[in-house]
CSV table of C-alpha atoms in Angstrom, one decimal:
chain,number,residue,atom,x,y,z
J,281,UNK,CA,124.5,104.4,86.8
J,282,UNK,CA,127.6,103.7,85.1
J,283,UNK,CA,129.8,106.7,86.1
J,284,UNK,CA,128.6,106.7,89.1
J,285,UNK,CA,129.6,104.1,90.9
J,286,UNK,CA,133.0,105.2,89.3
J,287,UNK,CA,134.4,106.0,93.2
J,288,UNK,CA,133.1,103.1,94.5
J,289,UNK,CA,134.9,101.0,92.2
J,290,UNK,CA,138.3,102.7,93.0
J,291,UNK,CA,137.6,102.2,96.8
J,292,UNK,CA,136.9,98.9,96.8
J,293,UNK,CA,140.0,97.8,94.8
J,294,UNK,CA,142.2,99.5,97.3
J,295,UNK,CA,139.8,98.6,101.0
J,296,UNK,CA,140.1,94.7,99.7
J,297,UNK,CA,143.3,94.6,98.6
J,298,UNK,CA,142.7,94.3,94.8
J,299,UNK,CA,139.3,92.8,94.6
J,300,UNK,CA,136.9,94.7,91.6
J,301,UNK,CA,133.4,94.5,91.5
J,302,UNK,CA,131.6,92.8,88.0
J,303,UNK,CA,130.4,95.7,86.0
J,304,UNK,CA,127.3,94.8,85.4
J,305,UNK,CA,127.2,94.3,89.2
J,306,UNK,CA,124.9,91.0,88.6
J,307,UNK,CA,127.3,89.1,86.7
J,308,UNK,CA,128.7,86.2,88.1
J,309,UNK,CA,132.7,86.0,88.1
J,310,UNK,CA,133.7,82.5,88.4
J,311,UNK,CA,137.4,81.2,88.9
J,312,UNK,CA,138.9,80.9,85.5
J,313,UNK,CA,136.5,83.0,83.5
J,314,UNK,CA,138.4,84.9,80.7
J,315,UNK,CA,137.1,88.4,79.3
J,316,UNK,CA,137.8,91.3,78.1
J,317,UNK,CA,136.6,95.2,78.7
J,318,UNK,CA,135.1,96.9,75.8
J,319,UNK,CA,133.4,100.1,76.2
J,320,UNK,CA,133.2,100.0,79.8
J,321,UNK,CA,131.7,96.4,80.0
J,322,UNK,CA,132.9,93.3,81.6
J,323,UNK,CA,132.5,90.9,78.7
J,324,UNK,CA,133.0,87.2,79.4
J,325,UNK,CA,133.9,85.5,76.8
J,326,UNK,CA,134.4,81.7,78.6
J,327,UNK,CA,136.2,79.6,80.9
J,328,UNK,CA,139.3,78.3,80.5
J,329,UNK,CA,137.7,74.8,82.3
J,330,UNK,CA,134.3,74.4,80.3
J,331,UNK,CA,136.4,75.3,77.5
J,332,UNK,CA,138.8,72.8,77.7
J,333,UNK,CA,141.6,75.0,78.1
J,334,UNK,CA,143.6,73.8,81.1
J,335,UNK,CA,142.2,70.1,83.0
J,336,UNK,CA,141.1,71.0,85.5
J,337,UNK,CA,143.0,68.0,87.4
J,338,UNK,CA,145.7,70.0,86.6
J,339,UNK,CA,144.5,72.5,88.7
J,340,UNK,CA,144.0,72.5,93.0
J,341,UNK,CA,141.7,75.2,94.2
J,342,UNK,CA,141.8,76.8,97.6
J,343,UNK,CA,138.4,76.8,98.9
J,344,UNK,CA,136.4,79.0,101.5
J,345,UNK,CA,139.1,81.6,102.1
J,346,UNK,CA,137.8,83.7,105.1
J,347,UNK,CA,138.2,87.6,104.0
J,348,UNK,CA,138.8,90.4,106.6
J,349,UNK,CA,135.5,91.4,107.6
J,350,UNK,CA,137.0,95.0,108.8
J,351,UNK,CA,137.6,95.4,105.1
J,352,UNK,CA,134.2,95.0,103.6
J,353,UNK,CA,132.9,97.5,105.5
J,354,UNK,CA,133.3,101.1,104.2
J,355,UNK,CA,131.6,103.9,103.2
J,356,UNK,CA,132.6,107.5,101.8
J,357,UNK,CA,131.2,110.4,102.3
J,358,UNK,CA,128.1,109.0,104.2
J,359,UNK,CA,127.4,111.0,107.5
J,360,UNK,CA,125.0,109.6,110.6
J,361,UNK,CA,123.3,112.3,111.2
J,362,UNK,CA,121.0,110.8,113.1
J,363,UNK,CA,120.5,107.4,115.2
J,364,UNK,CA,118.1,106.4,118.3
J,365,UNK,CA,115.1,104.3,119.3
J,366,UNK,CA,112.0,105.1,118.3
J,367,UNK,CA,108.7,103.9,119.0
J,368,UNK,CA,105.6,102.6,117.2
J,369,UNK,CA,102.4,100.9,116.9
J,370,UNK,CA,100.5,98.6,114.8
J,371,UNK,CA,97.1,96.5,115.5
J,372,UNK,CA,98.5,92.9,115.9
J,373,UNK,CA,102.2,93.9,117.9
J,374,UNK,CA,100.9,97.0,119.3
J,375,UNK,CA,103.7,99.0,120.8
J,376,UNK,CA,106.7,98.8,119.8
J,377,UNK,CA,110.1,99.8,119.9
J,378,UNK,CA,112.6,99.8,117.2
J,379,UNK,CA,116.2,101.5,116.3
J,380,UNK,CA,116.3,104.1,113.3
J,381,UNK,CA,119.0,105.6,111.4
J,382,UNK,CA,119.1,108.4,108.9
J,383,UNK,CA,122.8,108.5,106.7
J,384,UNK,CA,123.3,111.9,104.6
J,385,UNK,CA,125.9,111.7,101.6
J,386,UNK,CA,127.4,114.7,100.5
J,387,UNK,CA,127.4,114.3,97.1
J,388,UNK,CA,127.5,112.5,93.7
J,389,UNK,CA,129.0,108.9,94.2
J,390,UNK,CA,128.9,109.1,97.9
J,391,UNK,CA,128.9,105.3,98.4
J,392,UNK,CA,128.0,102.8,101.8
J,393,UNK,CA,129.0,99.1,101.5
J,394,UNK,CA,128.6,96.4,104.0
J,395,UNK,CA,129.3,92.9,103.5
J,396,UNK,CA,128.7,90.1,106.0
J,397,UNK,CA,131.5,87.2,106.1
J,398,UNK,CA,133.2,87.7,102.7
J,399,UNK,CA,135.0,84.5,101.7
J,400,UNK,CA,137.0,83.4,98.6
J,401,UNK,CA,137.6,80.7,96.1
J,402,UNK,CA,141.2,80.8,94.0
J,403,UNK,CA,143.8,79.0,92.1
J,404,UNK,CA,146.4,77.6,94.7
J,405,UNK,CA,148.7,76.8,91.9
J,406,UNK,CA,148.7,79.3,89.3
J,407,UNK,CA,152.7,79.3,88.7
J,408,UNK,CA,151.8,75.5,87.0
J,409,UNK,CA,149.6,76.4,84.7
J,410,UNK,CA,150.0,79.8,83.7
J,411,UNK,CA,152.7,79.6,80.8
J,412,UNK,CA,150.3,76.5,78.9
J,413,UNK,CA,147.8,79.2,79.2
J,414,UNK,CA,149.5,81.7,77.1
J,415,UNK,CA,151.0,79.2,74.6
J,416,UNK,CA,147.2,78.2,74.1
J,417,UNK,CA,145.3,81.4,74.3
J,418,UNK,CA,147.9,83.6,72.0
J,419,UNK,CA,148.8,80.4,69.8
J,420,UNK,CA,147.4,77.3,69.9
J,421,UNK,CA,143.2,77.4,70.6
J,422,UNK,CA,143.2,81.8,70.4
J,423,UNK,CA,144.9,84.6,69.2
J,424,UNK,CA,144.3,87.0,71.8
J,425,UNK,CA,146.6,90.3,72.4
J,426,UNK,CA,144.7,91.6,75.4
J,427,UNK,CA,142.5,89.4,78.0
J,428,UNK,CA,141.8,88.6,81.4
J,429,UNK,CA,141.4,85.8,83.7
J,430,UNK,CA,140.0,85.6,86.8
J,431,UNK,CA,142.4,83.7,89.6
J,432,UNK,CA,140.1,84.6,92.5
J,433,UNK,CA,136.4,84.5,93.5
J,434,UNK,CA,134.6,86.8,96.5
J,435,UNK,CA,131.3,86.2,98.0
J,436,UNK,CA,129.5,87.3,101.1
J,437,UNK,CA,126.5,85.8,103.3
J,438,UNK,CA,124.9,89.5,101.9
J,439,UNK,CA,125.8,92.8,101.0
J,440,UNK,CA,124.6,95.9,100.6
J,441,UNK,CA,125.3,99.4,98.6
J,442,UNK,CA,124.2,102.9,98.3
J,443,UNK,CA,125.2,105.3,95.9
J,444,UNK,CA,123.7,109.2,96.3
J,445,UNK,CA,123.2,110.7,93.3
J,446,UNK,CA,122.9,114.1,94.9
J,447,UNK,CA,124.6,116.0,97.4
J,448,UNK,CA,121.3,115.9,99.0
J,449,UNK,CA,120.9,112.0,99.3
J,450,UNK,CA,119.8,110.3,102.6
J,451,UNK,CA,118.9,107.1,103.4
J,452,UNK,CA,116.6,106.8,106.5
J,453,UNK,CA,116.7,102.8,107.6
J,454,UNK,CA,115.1,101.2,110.8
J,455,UNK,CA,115.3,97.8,112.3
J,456,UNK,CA,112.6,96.4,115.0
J,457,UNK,CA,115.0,93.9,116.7
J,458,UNK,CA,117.0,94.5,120.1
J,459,UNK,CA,120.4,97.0,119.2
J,460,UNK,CA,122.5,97.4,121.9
J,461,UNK,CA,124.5,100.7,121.7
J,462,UNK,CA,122.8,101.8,118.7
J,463,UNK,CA,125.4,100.1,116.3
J,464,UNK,CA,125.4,100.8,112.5
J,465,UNK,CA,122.1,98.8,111.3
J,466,UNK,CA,122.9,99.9,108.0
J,467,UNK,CA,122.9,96.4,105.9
J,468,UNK,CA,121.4,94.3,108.5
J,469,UNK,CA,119.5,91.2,107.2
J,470,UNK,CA,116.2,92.7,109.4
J,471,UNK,CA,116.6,96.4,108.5
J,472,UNK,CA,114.4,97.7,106.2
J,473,UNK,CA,114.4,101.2,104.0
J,474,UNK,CA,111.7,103.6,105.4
J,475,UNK,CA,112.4,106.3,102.9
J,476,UNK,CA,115.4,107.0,100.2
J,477,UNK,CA,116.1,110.4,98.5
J,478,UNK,CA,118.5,110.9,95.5
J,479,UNK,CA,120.1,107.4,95.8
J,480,UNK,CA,120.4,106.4,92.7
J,481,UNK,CA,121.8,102.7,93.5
J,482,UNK,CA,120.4,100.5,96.4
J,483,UNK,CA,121.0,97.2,96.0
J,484,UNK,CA,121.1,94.0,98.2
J,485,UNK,CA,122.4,90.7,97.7
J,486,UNK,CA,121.2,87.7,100.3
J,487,UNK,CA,122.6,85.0,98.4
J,488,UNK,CA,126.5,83.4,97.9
J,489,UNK,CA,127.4,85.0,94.5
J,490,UNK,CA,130.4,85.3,92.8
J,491,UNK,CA,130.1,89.3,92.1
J,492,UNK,CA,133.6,90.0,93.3
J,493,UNK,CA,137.3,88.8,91.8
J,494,UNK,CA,140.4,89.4,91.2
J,495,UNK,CA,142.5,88.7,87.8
J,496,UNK,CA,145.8,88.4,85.7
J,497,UNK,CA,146.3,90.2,82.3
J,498,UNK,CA,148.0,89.7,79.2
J,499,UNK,CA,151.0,92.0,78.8
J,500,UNK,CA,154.0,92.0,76.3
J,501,UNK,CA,157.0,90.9,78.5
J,502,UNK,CA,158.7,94.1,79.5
J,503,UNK,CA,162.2,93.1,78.3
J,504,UNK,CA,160.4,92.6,75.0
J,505,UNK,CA,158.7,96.3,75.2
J,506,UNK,CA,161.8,98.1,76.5
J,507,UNK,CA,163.8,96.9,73.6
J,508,UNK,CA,161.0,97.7,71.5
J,509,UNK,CA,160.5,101.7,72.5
J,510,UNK,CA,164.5,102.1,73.1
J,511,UNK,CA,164.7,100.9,69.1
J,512,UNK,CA,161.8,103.2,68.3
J,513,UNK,CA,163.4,106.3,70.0
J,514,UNK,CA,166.4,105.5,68.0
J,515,UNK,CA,164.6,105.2,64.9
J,516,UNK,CA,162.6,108.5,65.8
J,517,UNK,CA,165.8,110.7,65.7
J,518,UNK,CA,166.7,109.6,62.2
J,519,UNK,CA,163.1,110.8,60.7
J,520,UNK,CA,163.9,114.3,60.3
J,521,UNK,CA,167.8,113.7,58.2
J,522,UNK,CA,165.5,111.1,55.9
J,523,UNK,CA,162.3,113.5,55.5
J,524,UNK,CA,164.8,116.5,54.5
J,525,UNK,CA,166.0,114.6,51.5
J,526,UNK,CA,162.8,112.3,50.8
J,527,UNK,CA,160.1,114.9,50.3
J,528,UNK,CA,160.4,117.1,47.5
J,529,UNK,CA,158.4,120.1,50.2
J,530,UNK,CA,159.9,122.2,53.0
J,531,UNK,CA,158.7,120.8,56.0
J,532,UNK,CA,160.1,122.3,59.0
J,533,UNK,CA,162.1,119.7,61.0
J,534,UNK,CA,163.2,119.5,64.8
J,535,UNK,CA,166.1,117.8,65.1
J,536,UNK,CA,166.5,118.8,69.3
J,537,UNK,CA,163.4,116.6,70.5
J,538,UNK,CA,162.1,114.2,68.1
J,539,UNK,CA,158.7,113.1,68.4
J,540,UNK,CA,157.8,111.2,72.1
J,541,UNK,CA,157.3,107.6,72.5
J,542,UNK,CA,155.2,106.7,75.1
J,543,UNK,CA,154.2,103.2,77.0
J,544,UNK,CA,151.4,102.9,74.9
J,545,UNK,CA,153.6,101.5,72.2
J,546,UNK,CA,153.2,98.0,74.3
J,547,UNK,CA,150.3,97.7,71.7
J,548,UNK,CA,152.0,97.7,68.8
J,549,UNK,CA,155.1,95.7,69.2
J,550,UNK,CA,153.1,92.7,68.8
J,551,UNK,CA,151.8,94.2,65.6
J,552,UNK,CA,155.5,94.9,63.8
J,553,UNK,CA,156.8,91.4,64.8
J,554,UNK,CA,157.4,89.5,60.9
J,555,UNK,CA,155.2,86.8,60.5
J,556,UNK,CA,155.6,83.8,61.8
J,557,UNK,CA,158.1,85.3,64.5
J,558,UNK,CA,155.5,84.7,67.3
J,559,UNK,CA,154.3,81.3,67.5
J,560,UNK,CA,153.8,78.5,70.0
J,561,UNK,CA,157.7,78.4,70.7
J,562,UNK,CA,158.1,81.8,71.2
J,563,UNK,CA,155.4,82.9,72.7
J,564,UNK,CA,156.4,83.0,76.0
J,565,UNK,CA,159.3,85.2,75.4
J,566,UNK,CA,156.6,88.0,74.3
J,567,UNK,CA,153.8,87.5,77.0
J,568,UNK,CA,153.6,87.5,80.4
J,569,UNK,CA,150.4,87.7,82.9
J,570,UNK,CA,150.5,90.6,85.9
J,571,UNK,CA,147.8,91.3,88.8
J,572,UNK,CA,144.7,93.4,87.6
J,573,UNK,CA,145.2,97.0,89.1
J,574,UNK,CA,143.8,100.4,89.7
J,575,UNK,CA,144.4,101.1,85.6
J,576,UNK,CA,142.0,98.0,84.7
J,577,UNK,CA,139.3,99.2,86.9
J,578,UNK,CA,139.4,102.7,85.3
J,579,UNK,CA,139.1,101.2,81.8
J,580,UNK,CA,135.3,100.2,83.2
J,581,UNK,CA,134.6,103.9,83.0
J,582,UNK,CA,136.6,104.9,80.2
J,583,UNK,CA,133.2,106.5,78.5
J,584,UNK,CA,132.1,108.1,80.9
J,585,UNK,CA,134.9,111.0,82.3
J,586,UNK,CA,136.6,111.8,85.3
């Protein structure tokens, strides 16, 4: 299930300008929630409110942000292959009429999602609080390197997904109510699944939850990190005139292109900084918070591949 709903993901980030979806996809997201990914997982490890981080008079919320409905409704790979009005019969309504729908996906992660009047709750002030956040979650009440927080909530009315697991997936879904022109029913509140094949996630939601957000992360300032790798570099072209001399053994050295350094260093500047060098007065010059991004959401399926 994890992997996939791996395209899904990816979508959604880019269809609602930056919102993810919680992995597990029942856990709640509130505003101000901190957590980190670990294996793939969403794991919350509190709130900077109900853990007296930040006052939360300190804080002023924008509340009941109405979301472009246009944008929570997508679907990829998902063909309507058929649609029209059928009709039925049962002892207490006799006949009746009602519409039907059958969607084909052509293939593994083939995704539908319909949401119905997405709204949001977020920090209107963030730029107030943000730097006594680092101070107290690198220094003064943690010593985190890497975490998140959550600056903005998502709900809906309801929602719907389908994932195929198969290239062979359909979804055939009816409704008995009037449909005028045969619209999409797919997600309606009075449709209701007449038969699924290979989908290996249907799931509905009828209730206000927060499942959807959008975050800040740690990072090492970038000054910081560029002065970091450009001393690195320097000190990686001087490894190959010292190991000559040092070791009594005749390595072969390349003294044209030393050894790479890469971005992924941002990890361990924090680690060769003497101690006592960070602390609560300098800790802003070292960290900074940026917008969560497509790179975050592909850490929630770092396990499972491509």
């Amino acid at each position: 299930m994890d992997h996939i709903s791996k395209k899904f993901y990816k979508s959604f980030y880019n269809r609602t300008n930056g919102f993810i979806p919680a992995k597990p996809f029942s856990q709640y997201m509130y505003p101000g929630d901190f957590f980190q990914i670990q294996n793939g997982e969403i794991i919350v490890l509190g709130n900077i409110f109900r853990n007296s981080i930040i006052n939360v008079e300190d804080v002023v919320f924008d509340n009941g942000i109405q979301l472009n409905p246009a944008s929570w409704n997508f679907n990829e790979g998902v063909s309507k292959t058929y649609s029209g009005r059928d009709n039925g019969h049962n002892d207490i309504e006799g006949s009746f009429e009602y519409s039907k729908q059958l969607l084909t996906f052509d293939g593994f992660g083939s995704f539908y999602f319909k949401a119905e009047t997405p709204e949001s709750v977020k920090f209107a002030n963030w730029s107030d609080f943000q730097q006594e956040l680092i101070i107290k979650m690198t220094q003064v009440m943690y010593s985190f390197r890497e975490v998140y927080i959550v600056t903005e909530t998502a709900t809906a009315e309801n929602w719907t997904l389908a994932i195929a697991g198969s290239d062979k997936a359909e979804l055939e879904i009816a409704k008995t109510s009037e449909n005028f022109g045969l619209v999409d029913i797919f997600g309606h509140t009075d449709s209701k699944t007449i038969q699924a094949r290979d989908i290996e996630v249907h799931l509905r939601e009828d209730k206000k939850k927060p499942n959807f957000f959008k975050g800040k992360k740690l990072i090492v300032q970038p000054q910081k990190l560029e002065t970091f790798i450009s001393q690195l570099i320097t000190d990686r072209t001087q490894i190959a005139p010292w190991a000559a001399t040092f070791y009594d053994y005749d390595f072969y050295h390349d003294t044209t292109f030393p050894p790479p350094v890469t971005q992924n260093a941002q990890a361990s500047i924090l680690d060769m900084l003497q101690a006592n060098q960070l602390n609560p007065n300098t800790a802003l010059q070292y960290f900074s918070w940026t917008n969560t991004n497509l790179d975050d959401v592909e850490k929630l399926f770092a396990n499972y591949g491509n």
